[in-house]
C-alpha positions as MATLAB code, in Angstrom:
seq = 'MVLGVAVADSALADATRDAGERHAATAAAKRVVAADSSLTNRTNVLDGSAIDALTVGELHSEAPVLDGRSVRVTLDDRTVVSDGTPAGGTTVRRIVLVERTQTVTIRPEFTSGNRVTLPRRTRRVDLELNPPENVSVSTVRADDRTVLHTAAERGLVGEYTVSVSRRETVRLDFVANGSLSEGDVAVTMYPRTTTKALLRVTVDA';
ca = [
     -95.413 -131.349 -102.633;
     -94.774 -133.195  -99.366;
     -94.073 -136.387 -101.307;
     -91.607 -134.530 -103.527;
     -89.758 -133.147 -100.511;
     -89.619 -136.616  -98.927;
     -88.177 -138.130 -102.102;
     -85.625 -135.330 -102.376;
     -84.614 -135.744  -98.734;
     -84.227 -139.501  -99.235;
     -82.071 -139.003 -102.325;
     -79.916 -136.480 -100.474;
     -79.506 -138.872  -97.540;
     -78.524 -141.697  -99.904;
     -76.010 -139.468 -101.678;
     -74.528 -138.340  -98.364;
     -74.299 -141.927  -97.147;
     -72.664 -143.077 -100.394;
     -70.137 -140.239 -100.207;
     -69.339 -141.183  -96.617;
     -68.875 -144.827  -97.578;
     -66.570 -143.908 -100.463;
     -64.510 -141.634  -98.251;
     -64.179 -144.262  -95.513;
     -63.333 -147.088  -97.927;
     -60.781 -144.986  -99.822;
     -59.144 -143.662  -96.653;
     -59.007 -147.130  -95.070;
     -57.495 -148.770  -98.156;
     -54.905 -145.998  -98.406;
     -54.028 -146.379  -94.731;
     -53.700 -150.173  -94.886;
     -51.044 -150.002  -97.645;
     -49.186 -146.910  -96.372;
     -45.443 -147.123  -95.759;
     -45.879 -146.550  -92.005;
     -48.775 -148.985  -91.623;
     -48.223 -151.865  -89.210;
     -49.439 -154.147  -92.014;
     -46.764 -153.290  -94.588;
     -43.042 -153.752  -95.096;
     -43.055 -150.767  -97.436;
     -45.611 -148.836  -99.466;
     -48.122 -151.162 -101.130;
     -46.245 -154.278  -99.933;
     -48.227 -156.121  -97.276;
     -46.481 -158.167  -94.612;
     -48.004 -161.615  -95.090;
     -47.797 -162.573  -91.421;
     -49.308 -159.271  -90.268;
     -52.220 -159.400  -92.708;
     -52.933 -163.049  -91.819;
     -53.167 -162.124  -88.127;
     -55.160 -158.899  -88.626;
     -57.975 -158.394  -86.104;
     -60.965 -156.056  -86.118;
     -59.391 -153.997  -83.335;
     -56.120 -153.597  -85.229;
     -57.970 -152.586  -88.397;
     -59.885 -149.856  -86.562;
     -56.668 -148.731  -84.885;
     -55.037 -148.330  -88.309;
     -58.115 -146.683  -89.846;
     -60.319 -144.948  -87.230;
     -62.468 -143.644  -90.096;
     -64.104 -147.096  -90.061;
     -65.502 -146.678  -86.540;
     -69.259 -147.189  -86.489;
     -69.347 -148.760  -89.954;
     -69.599 -152.300  -91.255;
     -66.417 -153.286  -93.074;
     -64.918 -156.286  -94.811;
     -61.317 -156.657  -96.012;
     -60.501 -159.379  -98.525;
     -57.309 -160.476 -100.229;
     -58.096 -162.124 -103.557;
     -60.975 -164.469 -102.646;
     -60.158 -164.747  -98.942;
     -61.819 -162.672  -96.236;
     -59.070 -161.307  -93.993;
     -61.296 -159.577  -91.442;
     -64.939 -158.549  -91.212;
     -66.753 -156.275  -88.777;
     -70.518 -156.276  -89.026;
     -72.323 -157.502  -92.131;
     -71.637 -155.199  -95.080;
     -74.554 -155.530  -97.511;
     -73.621 -153.789 -100.716;
     -71.803 -150.662  -99.642;
     -68.760 -149.252 -101.426;
     -65.703 -151.297 -102.369;
     -62.245 -149.891 -103.079;
     -59.785 -152.167 -104.871;
     -55.995 -152.021 -104.884;
     -53.365 -154.207 -106.520;
     -50.775 -155.022 -103.846;
     -47.804 -157.261 -103.215;
     -47.836 -159.707 -100.315;
     -44.396 -160.433  -98.894;
     -43.684 -163.516  -96.816;
     -40.511 -164.701  -95.103;
     -39.455 -168.319  -95.476;
     -37.060 -170.306  -93.297;
     -34.586 -172.415  -95.267;
     -31.831 -174.520  -93.689;
     -28.999 -176.142  -95.631;
     -26.100 -178.341  -94.528;
     -23.242 -177.799  -96.981;
     -21.366 -180.853  -98.236;
     -18.117 -178.849  -98.702;
     -17.094 -180.866 -101.756;
     -15.160 -177.894 -103.205;
     -13.448 -176.484 -100.139;
     -14.709 -174.814  -96.982;
     -17.147 -172.521  -98.739;
     -20.781 -172.370  -99.757;
     -22.808 -170.014 -101.946;
     -26.242 -169.351 -100.507;
     -29.008 -170.445 -102.895;
     -31.316 -167.576 -101.865;
     -30.866 -163.934 -100.953;
     -31.402 -163.095  -97.302;
     -30.783 -160.282  -94.834;
     -29.401 -162.489  -92.108;
     -27.939 -165.944  -91.638;
     -28.005 -168.185  -88.581;
     -24.968 -170.453  -88.363;
     -24.571 -173.570  -86.266;
     -20.922 -174.644  -86.177;
     -20.058 -178.092  -84.898;
     -16.715 -179.081  -86.459;
     -14.862 -182.226  -85.360;
     -12.340 -181.953  -82.525;
      -9.373 -181.879  -84.914;
     -10.723 -178.975  -87.004;
     -10.786 -175.383  -85.761;
     -12.743 -172.666  -87.594;
     -11.178 -169.295  -86.830;
     -13.014 -167.002  -89.253;
     -16.191 -166.784  -91.287;
     -16.368 -164.389  -94.220;
     -19.410 -163.257  -96.182;
     -17.897 -162.580  -99.595;
     -14.833 -160.499  -98.632;
     -16.187 -159.249  -95.310;
     -15.229 -160.892  -92.019;
     -18.399 -161.527  -90.017;
     -17.032 -163.864  -87.314;
     -13.544 -164.328  -85.891;
     -11.902 -165.819  -82.834;
      -8.351 -166.475  -81.701;
      -9.463 -169.254  -79.345;
      -7.732 -172.575  -79.931;
     -11.001 -174.487  -80.313;
     -12.266 -171.912  -82.788;
     -15.855 -170.980  -83.504;
     -18.309 -173.486  -82.061;
     -22.018 -173.042  -81.427;
     -24.724 -170.773  -82.829;
     -24.205 -167.341  -84.379;
     -26.291 -164.809  -86.302;
     -24.711 -162.572  -88.925;
     -26.065 -159.877  -91.225;
     -25.432 -160.185  -94.953;
     -26.338 -158.221  -98.061;
     -29.797 -158.972  -99.423;
     -28.940 -157.279 -102.724;
     -26.711 -160.081 -103.971;
     -26.052 -163.795 -103.659;
     -23.623 -164.322 -100.777;
     -20.725 -166.768 -100.516;
     -19.653 -167.892  -97.057;
     -16.025 -168.909  -96.518;
     -15.009 -170.830  -93.405;
     -11.324 -170.367  -92.598;
     -10.174 -173.507  -90.788;
      -7.079 -175.622  -90.173;
      -8.678 -178.598  -91.894;
     -11.471 -179.684  -94.192;
     -15.098 -179.447  -93.171;
     -17.655 -182.137  -94.017;
     -21.414 -182.354  -94.352;
     -23.010 -181.952  -90.937;
     -20.249 -179.743  -89.529;
     -22.165 -176.561  -90.390;
     -25.870 -175.722  -90.652;
     -26.861 -172.501  -92.418;
     -30.350 -171.060  -91.941;
     -31.496 -168.199  -94.159;
     -34.698 -166.184  -94.373;
     -35.510 -165.345  -98.000;
     -38.559 -163.269  -98.848;
     -41.078 -164.078 -101.542;
     -43.634 -161.675 -103.019;
     -46.888 -162.403 -104.810;
     -49.378 -160.061 -106.444;
     -52.859 -159.909 -104.923;
     -56.088 -157.901 -105.090;
     -56.993 -156.082 -101.875;
     -60.646 -155.090 -101.418;
     -62.003 -152.855  -98.669;
     -65.814 -152.798  -98.507;
     -67.566 -150.261  -96.279;
     -71.277 -150.058  -95.553;
     -72.913 -147.307  -93.533;
];
């Protein structure tokens, strides 16, 4: 009878531990991909830079349910962060998107007038204007919207940052009193790319 009670107690303890692992793993995975998580740009879309830099402390801050447990977070076949040495345990899997921001700089040749269509969609554009002394740029338009303007005789010279629509391909028009050439303007954009990945959160008691 004592042996039977011991076996029953052991089974109950294992079941309780497994339930705790499942709860912690599920809650942590849900928290990592939440819209208000510091690791996402929106629900289920991980910020690539944030997930690459994730530390054990930040993971526990996002998901306190992991405190006191061994945990490992992987993205596809890469371990992102590990605390302790999970041996077995419970793993929760989620299909996610990983979004990364690129930096792309172009120097328009202006072979068809003082305009350029951006090759990628972006939320903002950094402009570096360095026209020759005999050319003055008074206005810059993004599609039909004026984003920069000056009445100064020398015109727009130097570095500027403007916001543009990420929902469509943008054309920049440079209103000037002469023709621009390659090297007069540098345009830096920040397009985002997304890739599908498998997120795994493994928790061991």
